[in-house]
PDB file of C-alpha atoms in Angstrom:
ATOM      1  CA  MET Z   8       0.381   0.010  -0.089  1.00 46.00           C
ATOM      2  CA  ASP Z   9       0.745   3.430  -0.755  1.00 50.00           C
ATOM      3  CA  ALA Z  10       2.851   5.253   1.772  1.00 62.00           C
ATOM      4  CA  ASN Z  11       0.995   8.713   1.719  1.00 86.00           C
ATOM      5  CA  PRO Z  12      -2.594   7.054   1.394  1.00 93.00           C
ATOM      6  CA  ALA Z  13      -5.344  10.473   1.480  1.00 95.00           C
ATOM      7  CA  VAL Z  14      -8.931  10.719   1.797  1.00 96.00           C
ATOM      8  CA  GLN Z  15     -10.361  11.949  -1.529  1.00 96.00           C
ATOM      9  CA  LEU Z  16     -13.275  13.899  -1.065  1.00 97.00           C
ATOM     10  CA  TYR Z  17     -14.206  15.525  -4.817  1.00 96.00           C
ATOM     11  CA  GLY Z  18     -15.614  13.051  -6.274  1.00 95.00           C
ATOM     12  CA  GLY Z  19     -15.878  10.665  -2.972  1.00 96.00           C
ATOM     13  CA  PRO Z  20     -15.319  10.672   0.280  1.00 97.00           C
ATOM     14  CA  ILE Z  21     -12.684   7.380  -0.881  1.00 96.00           C
ATOM     15  CA  LEU Z  22      -9.445   6.698   0.468  1.00 96.00           C
ATOM     16  CA  ARG Z  23      -6.483   6.721  -2.250  1.00 93.00           C
ATOM     17  CA  SER Z  24      -3.852   4.877  -1.908  1.00 90.00           C
ATOM     18  CA  GLY Z  25      -1.673   5.172  -5.078  1.00 86.00           C
ATOM     19  CA  ASP Z  26      -3.265   3.576  -7.462  1.00 86.00           C
ATOM     20  CA  GLN Z  27      -6.225   1.650  -5.439  1.00 90.00           C
ATOM     21  CA  GLU Z  28      -9.317   3.216  -4.265  1.00 93.00           C
ATOM     22  CA  THR Z  29     -11.220   2.063  -1.892  1.00 95.00           C
ATOM     23  CA  ALA Z  30     -14.377   3.207  -1.361  1.00 96.00           C
ATOM     24  CA  PHE Z  31     -16.768   3.168   1.950  1.00 97.00           C
ATOM     25  CA  ALA Z  32     -20.391   2.430   2.903  1.00 96.00           C
ATOM     26  CA  PRO Z  33     -23.187   5.013   2.733  1.00 96.00           C
ATOM     27  CA  THR Z  34     -23.387   5.157   6.585  1.00 95.00           C
ATOM     28  CA  GLN Z  35     -19.478   5.411   6.533  1.00 97.00           C
ATOM     29  CA  ALA Z  36     -18.996   7.939   4.219  1.00 97.00           C
ATOM     30  CA  CYS Z  37     -21.205  10.315   6.005  1.00 97.00           C
ATOM     31  CA  LEU Z  38     -18.974   9.953   8.728  1.00 97.00           C
ATOM     32  CA  VAL Z  39     -15.727  10.295   7.204  1.00 98.00           C
ATOM     33  CA  ALA Z  40     -17.148  13.740   5.163  1.00 98.00           C
ATOM     34  CA  LEU Z  41     -18.122  14.868   8.756  1.00 97.00           C
ATOM     35  CA  ALA Z  42     -14.277  14.407  10.170  1.00 97.00           C
ATOM     36  CA  TYR Z  43     -12.721  15.329   7.151  1.00 97.00           C
ATOM     37  CA  LEU Z  44     -14.914  18.712   6.926  1.00 96.00           C
ATOM     38  CA  GLU Z  45     -15.519  19.858  10.132  1.00 94.00           C
ATOM     39  CA  PRO Z  46     -13.327  21.968  11.691  1.00 91.00           C
ATOM     40  CA  LYS Z  47     -10.670  19.974  13.712  1.00 86.00           C
ATOM     41  CA  GLY Z  48     -12.136  18.784  16.695  1.00 85.00           C
ATOM     42  CA  SER Z  49     -15.379  20.187  16.622  1.00 90.00           C
ATOM     43  CA  LEU Z  50     -17.078  17.078  15.790  1.00 94.00           C
ATOM     44  CA  THR Z  51     -18.385  15.089  18.920  1.00 92.00           C
ATOM     45  CA  ARG Z  52     -19.983  12.312  19.804  1.00 89.00           C
ATOM     46  CA  GLU Z  53     -23.051  14.023  20.235  1.00 88.00           C
ATOM     47  CA  ARG Z  54     -22.743  16.516  16.909  1.00 91.00           C
ATOM     48  CA  VAL Z  55     -22.300  12.752  15.303  1.00 93.00           C
ATOM     49  CA  SER Z  56     -25.118  11.654  16.548  1.00 90.00           C
ATOM     50  CA  GLY Z  57     -27.527  14.793  15.783  1.00 89.00           C
ATOM     51  CA  LEU Z  58     -26.593  14.327  12.329  1.00 93.00           C
ATOM     52  CA  LEU Z  59     -26.598  10.589  11.140  1.00 92.00           C
ATOM     53  CA  TRP Z  60     -29.126   9.008  14.025  1.00 88.00           C
ATOM     54  CA  GLU Z  61     -30.850  12.424  15.776  1.00 76.00           C
ATOM     55  CA  GLU Z  62     -31.548  11.278  19.043  1.00 67.00           C
ATOM     56  CA  ALA Z  63     -29.945   8.230  20.666  1.00 59.00           C
ATOM     57  CA  ALA Z  64     -29.354   7.519  24.269  1.00 60.00           C
ATOM     58  CA  ARG Z  65     -25.771   8.734  25.052  1.00 63.00           C
ATOM     59  CA  GLU Z  66     -23.849   5.013  25.583  1.00 68.00           C
ATOM     60  CA  ARG Z  67     -25.824   3.817  22.315  1.00 76.00           C
ATOM     61  CA  GLN Z  68     -24.114   6.982  20.303  1.00 77.00           C
ATOM     62  CA  CYS Z  69     -20.568   5.704  22.021  1.00 81.00           C
ATOM     63  CA  HIS Z  70     -21.799   1.885  21.117  1.00 85.00           C
ATOM     64  CA  ARG Z  71     -22.552   3.342  17.459  1.00 88.00           C
ATOM     65  CA  ILE Z  72     -19.773   5.414  16.977  1.00 91.00           C
ATOM     66  CA  ARG Z  73     -17.303   3.233  18.073  1.00 92.00           C
ATOM     67  CA  GLN Z  74     -18.640   0.073  15.633  1.00 95.00           C
ATOM     68  CA  LEU Z  75     -18.727   2.939  12.540  1.00 96.00           C
ATOM     69  CA  VAL Z  76     -15.243   4.278  13.343  1.00 96.00           C
ATOM     70  CA  TYR Z  77     -14.003   0.803  13.676  1.00 97.00           C
ATOM     71  CA  ALA Z  78     -15.741  -0.589  10.266  1.00 97.00           C
ATOM     72  CA  ILE Z  79     -14.145   2.243   8.554  1.00 97.00           C
ATOM     73  CA  ASN Z  80     -10.393   1.453   9.469  1.00 97.00           C
ATOM     74  CA  ASP Z  81     -11.165  -1.751   8.771  1.00 96.00           C
ATOM     75  CA  ARG Z  82     -12.475  -1.504   5.514  1.00 95.00           C
ATOM     76  CA  ALA Z  83      -9.715   1.071   4.769  1.00 94.00           C
ATOM     77  CA  GLY Z  84      -7.122  -1.413   5.763  1.00 91.00           C
ATOM     78  CA  HIS Z  85      -5.544   1.915   7.464  1.00 88.00           C
ATOM     79  CA  PRO Z  86      -6.618   4.738  10.299  1.00 95.00           C
ATOM     80  CA  VAL Z  87      -8.343   7.076   8.177  1.00 97.00           C
ATOM     81  CA  LEU Z  88     -10.797   8.351  11.962  1.00 97.00           C
ATOM     82  CA  VAL Z  89      -9.905   8.207  15.654  1.00 96.00           C
ATOM     83  CA  ARG Z  90     -11.922   8.689  18.396  1.00 93.00           C
ATOM     84  CA  GLU Z  91     -10.030  11.021  20.998  1.00 91.00           C
ATOM     85  CA  GLY Z  92     -12.504  11.658  23.897  1.00 88.00           C
ATOM     86  CA  GLU Z  93     -15.710  13.232  22.818  1.00 87.00           C
ATOM     87  CA  ALA Z  94     -13.996  14.124  19.126  1.00 93.00           C
ATOM     88  CA  ILE Z  95     -14.026  11.969  16.250  1.00 95.00           C
ATOM     89  CA  LEU Z  96     -11.010  12.996  13.951  1.00 96.00           C
ATOM     90  CA  PRO Z  97      -9.173  12.747  10.788  1.00 96.00           C
ATOM     91  CA  VAL Z  98      -5.693  10.682  10.461  1.00 96.00           C
ATOM     92  CA  LEU Z  99      -4.846  11.440   7.031  1.00 96.00           C
ATOM     93  CA  SER Z 100      -4.829  14.384   4.774  1.00 94.00           C
ATOM     94  CA  SER Z 101      -7.535  15.336   2.111  1.00 94.00           C
ATOM     95  CA  ASP Z 102      -7.587  16.632  -1.803  1.00 93.00           C
ATOM     96  CA  VAL Z 103      -9.859  19.359   0.042  1.00 91.00           C
ATOM     97  CA  ALA Z 104      -6.689  20.558   3.490  1.00 83.00           C
ATOM     98  CA  GLU Z 105      -4.056  20.310   0.966  1.00 84.00           C
ATOM     99  CA  LEU Z 106      -5.921  22.573  -1.731  1.00 80.00           C
ATOM    100  CA  GLN Z 107      -6.064  19.754  -4.806  1.00 80.00           C
ATOM    101  CA  PRO Z 108      -9.388  19.961  -5.830  1.00 79.00           C
ATOM    102  CA  SER Z 109     -10.604  18.228  -8.866  1.00 83.00           C
ATOM    103  CA  ALA Z 110     -13.558  18.457 -11.285  1.00 86.00           C
ATOM    104  CA  GLU Z 111     -15.332  15.754  -9.942  1.00 91.00           C
ATOM    105  CA  PRO Z 112     -18.304  16.634  -7.609  1.00 94.00           C
ATOM    106  CA  PRO Z 113     -17.896  17.168  -4.778  1.00 96.00           C
ATOM    107  CA  LEU Z 114     -18.739  14.784  -2.158  1.00 97.00           C
ATOM    108  CA  ALA Z 115     -20.133  12.733  -4.621  1.00 96.00           C
ATOM    109  CA  ARG Z 116     -20.358   9.234  -3.148  1.00 96.00           C
ATOM    110  CA  VAL Z 117     -22.505  10.830  -0.183  1.00 97.00           C
ATOM    111  CA  THR Z 118     -25.549   9.275  -1.200  1.00 95.00           C
ATOM    112  CA  ALA Z 119     -27.101   8.121   2.262  1.00 92.00           C
ATOM    113  CA  ILE Z 120     -29.177  11.164   3.643  1.00 94.00           C
ATOM    114  CA  PRO Z 121     -29.919  10.202   7.168  1.00 92.00           C
ATOM    115  CA  THR Z 122     -31.587  12.391   8.597  1.00 93.00           C
ATOM    116  CA  ALA Z 123     -32.909  16.343   7.656  1.00 94.00           C
ATOM    117  CA  ALA Z 124     -30.141  17.997  10.035  1.00 94.00           C
ATOM    118  CA  PHE Z 125     -27.654  15.610   7.881  1.00 96.00           C
ATOM    119  CA  GLU Z 126     -29.101  17.019   4.439  1.00 97.00           C
ATOM    120  CA  GLN Z 127     -28.687  20.471   5.340  1.00 97.00           C
ATOM    121  CA  TRP Z 128     -25.264  20.144   6.089  1.00 97.00           C
ATOM    122  CA  LEU Z 129     -24.381  18.081   2.771  1.00 97.00           C
ATOM    123  CA  ASP Z 130     -25.944  20.978   1.737  1.00 97.00           C
ATOM    124  CA  LEU Z 131     -23.772  23.503   2.589  1.00 97.00           C
ATOM    125  CA  ALA Z 132     -20.586  21.958   2.590  1.00 97.00           C
ATOM    126  CA  VAL Z 133     -21.059  21.066  -1.253  1.00 96.00           C
ATOM    127  CA  LYS Z 134     -21.557  24.474  -1.701  1.00 95.00           C
ATOM    128  CA  ARG Z 135     -18.584  25.535   0.274  1.00 94.00           C
ATOM    129  CA  MET Z 136     -16.055  22.783  -1.969  1.00 95.00           C
ATOM    130  CA  GLU Z 137     -17.679  24.231  -5.112  1.00 93.00           C
ATOM    131  CA  GLN Z 138     -16.458  28.134  -3.947  1.00 92.00           C
ATOM    132  CA  GLU Z 139     -13.376  27.030  -2.847  1.00 92.00           C
ATOM    133  CA  ARG Z 140     -12.386  25.349  -5.789  1.00 92.00           C
ATOM    134  CA  THR Z 141     -13.208  28.039  -7.597  1.00 92.00           C
ATOM    135  CA  LEU Z 142     -11.250  30.057  -5.673  1.00 92.00           C
ATOM    136  CA  ARG Z 143      -8.829  27.596  -5.866  1.00 92.00           C
ATOM    137  CA  LEU Z 144      -8.372  26.935  -9.655  1.00 93.00           C
ATOM    138  CA  ALA Z 145      -8.705  31.080 -10.536  1.00 93.00           C
ATOM    139  CA  GLU Z 146      -5.578  31.498  -8.375  1.00 94.00           C
ATOM    140  CA  VAL Z 147      -3.751  28.793 -10.170  1.00 94.00           C
ATOM    141  CA  LEU Z 148      -4.958  30.623 -13.451  1.00 94.00           C
ATOM    142  CA  ASP Z 149      -3.620  33.681 -12.537  1.00 95.00           C
ATOM    143  CA  HIS Z 150      -0.075  31.919 -11.679  1.00 95.00           C
ATOM    144  CA  HIS Z 151       0.528  30.697 -15.325  1.00 95.00           C
ATOM    145  CA  VAL Z 152      -1.009  33.827 -17.032  1.00 94.00           C
ATOM    146  CA  ALA Z 153       1.522  35.679 -15.179  1.00 95.00           C
ATOM    147  CA  ASP Z 154       3.914  33.439 -16.255  1.00 95.00           C
ATOM    148  CA  GLY Z 155       3.157  33.307 -19.673  1.00 93.00           C
ATOM    149  CA  ARG Z 156       2.069  29.686 -19.448  1.00 94.00           C
ATOM    150  CA  TRP Z 157      -0.696  30.123 -21.614  1.00 92.00           C
ATOM    151  CA  GLY Z 158      -1.754  26.837 -22.739  1.00 92.00           C
ATOM    152  CA  SER Z 159      -2.205  25.499 -19.715  1.00 92.00           C
ATOM    153  CA  ALA Z 160      -4.364  28.856 -18.604  1.00 93.00           C
ATOM    154  CA  PHE Z 161      -6.349  27.821 -21.172  1.00 91.00           C
ATOM    155  CA  ASP Z 162      -7.304  24.180 -20.277  1.00 92.00           C
ATOM    156  CA  ILE Z 163      -8.066  25.783 -16.898  1.00 92.00           C
ATOM    157  CA  ALA Z 164     -10.521  28.308 -18.093  1.00 91.00           C
ATOM    158  CA  VAL Z 165     -12.483  26.025 -19.757  1.00 89.00           C
ATOM    159  CA  LEU Z 166     -12.240  24.056 -16.710  1.00 91.00           C
ATOM    160  CA  LEU Z 167     -13.919  26.852 -14.574  1.00 92.00           C
ATOM    161  CA  ILE Z 168     -16.541  27.190 -18.143  1.00 88.00           C
ATOM    162  CA  GLU Z 169     -17.798  23.769 -17.231  1.00 86.00           C
ATOM    163  CA  LEU Z 170     -17.842  24.053 -13.425  1.00 88.00           C
ATOM    164  CA  SER Z 171     -19.194  27.214 -13.507  1.00 85.00           C
ATOM    165  CA  GLY Z 172     -22.350  25.755 -15.713  1.00 82.00           C
ATOM    166  CA  GLY Z 173     -20.822  29.089 -18.353  1.00 75.00           C
ATOM    167  CA  ALA Z 174     -19.489  32.037 -16.867  1.00 79.00           C
ATOM    168  CA  PHE Z 175     -19.271  34.980 -19.174  1.00 80.00           C
ATOM    169  CA  HIS Z 176     -15.950  36.187 -17.431  1.00 84.00           C
ATOM    170  CA  TRP Z 177     -14.046  32.922 -17.339  1.00 89.00           C
ATOM    171  CA  ALA Z 178     -15.107  32.739 -21.154  1.00 86.00           C
ATOM    172  CA  GLU Z 179     -13.729  35.934 -21.542  1.00 85.00           C
ATOM    173  CA  ALA Z 180     -10.058  34.265 -19.894  1.00 89.00           C
ATOM    174  CA  ALA Z 181     -10.448  31.346 -21.905  1.00 90.00           C
ATOM    175  CA  ILE Z 182     -10.841  33.628 -25.520  1.00 87.00           C
ATOM    176  CA  SER Z 183      -7.905  35.719 -25.090  1.00 87.00           C
ATOM    177  CA  CYS Z 184      -5.595  32.431 -23.272  1.00 91.00           C
ATOM    178  CA  ALA Z 185      -6.447  30.372 -26.359  1.00 88.00           C
ATOM    179  CA  ALA Z 186      -5.229  33.520 -28.489  1.00 86.00           C
ATOM    180  CA  ARG Z 187      -1.844  34.298 -27.053  1.00 88.00           C
ATOM    181  CA  ALA Z 188      -1.707  30.015 -26.809  1.00 88.00           C
ATOM    182  CA  GLY Z 189      -2.158  30.268 -30.968  1.00 86.00           C
ATOM    183  CA  LYS Z 190      -5.481  29.025 -30.601  1.00 85.00           C
ATOM    184  CA  VAL Z 191      -6.907  31.210 -32.597  1.00 81.00           C
ATOM    185  CA  GLN Z 192      -9.589  29.118 -34.291  1.00 84.00           C
ATOM    186  CA  THR Z 193     -10.951  27.547 -31.266  1.00 85.00           C
ATOM    187  CA  ALA Z 194     -10.601  31.483 -29.563  1.00 81.00           C
ATOM    188  CA  ARG Z 195     -13.471  32.367 -32.166  1.00 80.00           C
ATOM    189  CA  ALA Z 196     -15.153  29.549 -31.506  1.00 83.00           C
ATOM    190  CA  ILE Z 197     -15.331  30.736 -27.874  1.00 81.00           C
ATOM    191  CA  LEU Z 198     -16.111  34.142 -28.681  1.00 76.00           C
ATOM    192  CA  ASP Z 199     -19.117  32.871 -31.289  1.00 76.00           C
ATOM    193  CA  LYS Z 200     -20.504  30.706 -28.643  1.00 77.00           C
ATOM    194  CA  PHE Z 201     -20.406  33.500 -25.446  1.00 70.00           C
ATOM    195  CA  GLU Z 202     -21.443  36.710 -28.232  1.00 62.00           C
ATOM    196  CA  VAL Z 203     -18.284  37.956 -25.745  1.00 53.00           C
ATOM    197  CA  ASN Z 204     -18.514  41.707 -26.832  1.00 50.00           C
ATOM    198  CA  SER Z 205     -15.330  43.381 -24.934  1.00 48.00           C
ATOM    199  CA  GLU Z 206     -12.342  45.079 -26.076  1.00 49.00           C
ATOM    200  CA  ALA Z 207      -9.591  42.184 -24.927  1.00 48.00           C
ATOM    201  CA  VAL Z 208     -10.931  39.618 -26.629  1.00 48.00           C
ATOM    202  CA  SER Z 209     -12.397  41.503 -29.881  1.00 45.00           C
ATOM    203  CA  TYR Z 210     -11.755  40.106 -33.398  1.00 41.00           C
ATOM    204  CA  THR Z 211      -9.224  42.263 -33.484  1.00 42.00           C
ATOM    205  CA  HIS Z 212      -7.107  41.739 -30.773  1.00 47.00           C
ATOM    206  CA  LEU Z 213      -7.494  37.451 -32.679  1.00 42.00           C
ATOM    207  CA  ARG Z 214      -6.071  38.894 -35.768  1.00 45.00           C
ATOM    208  CA  ALA Z 215      -2.948  40.141 -33.454  1.00 47.00           C
ATOM    209  CA  HIS Z 216      -2.809  36.809 -32.636  1.00 50.00           C
ATOM    210  CA  GLU Z 217      -2.643  35.002 -36.107  1.00 50.00           C
ATOM    211  CA  THR Z 218      -0.028  33.827 -37.447  1.00 47.00           C
TER     212      THR Z 218
END
C-alpha cells in the first residue's frame, strides 16, 4: 500500500493509495465527510449522533460511533479516523486540506441522507467546496497567466467555464488565453458561442495573434 494514502472528497469520499481506491459504505461515507470537513476537534459524538441518527441514548451513541469508526478503518485497511475523548478526528491528509481539488463533484459518493440535519449540512458543505475549488483554480489560473503559460491557463479557464455552468468572465479568460497560445480558431469558436463583447477579446485582438 502507498506510504501516503489520502482521503479524496471531490468525487468521494474515497481512500486513495497509489493506484488503489477504497470506497466506503453509505453511513461510513457520511462520517468520513463530516470528520474531514468539520473544523478539527469540533466533531463530537453528540454532533455525530444528531446528524446521523437524531436522538439516541448516550450509551447507544458511543456504541454506534465506536462500531462505525472501527468499520471505516477496517474497510480501509488503514487508520482513517480516530476517537479522542469526545471528538472524532481525521488521521490522513485530504484533497481539501491540501488545496488540490479535482473536477469531480464534491462529496459525490455521499448517497445516504440519514436525517434532515445531515441533508442541510451536506448542502452547505458541497457549496463551500465548490466555492473553494473555484477560488483555488482562479489562483492557479492567475499564476499561469503571470508566467505566460497560455496553454495550461486556457485549460484551467475551460474547466472553470464547465464548473460554473458557463460563467461569462471565464469565457473571456479562455478566449484571451487561447489566442495567446496560438489557438486562434478555438478562441473564435468560444467568442461566437458566448457572444463576448469585450475589447480584450475582440476579433481585432484575435487577428493580432494569427500567424
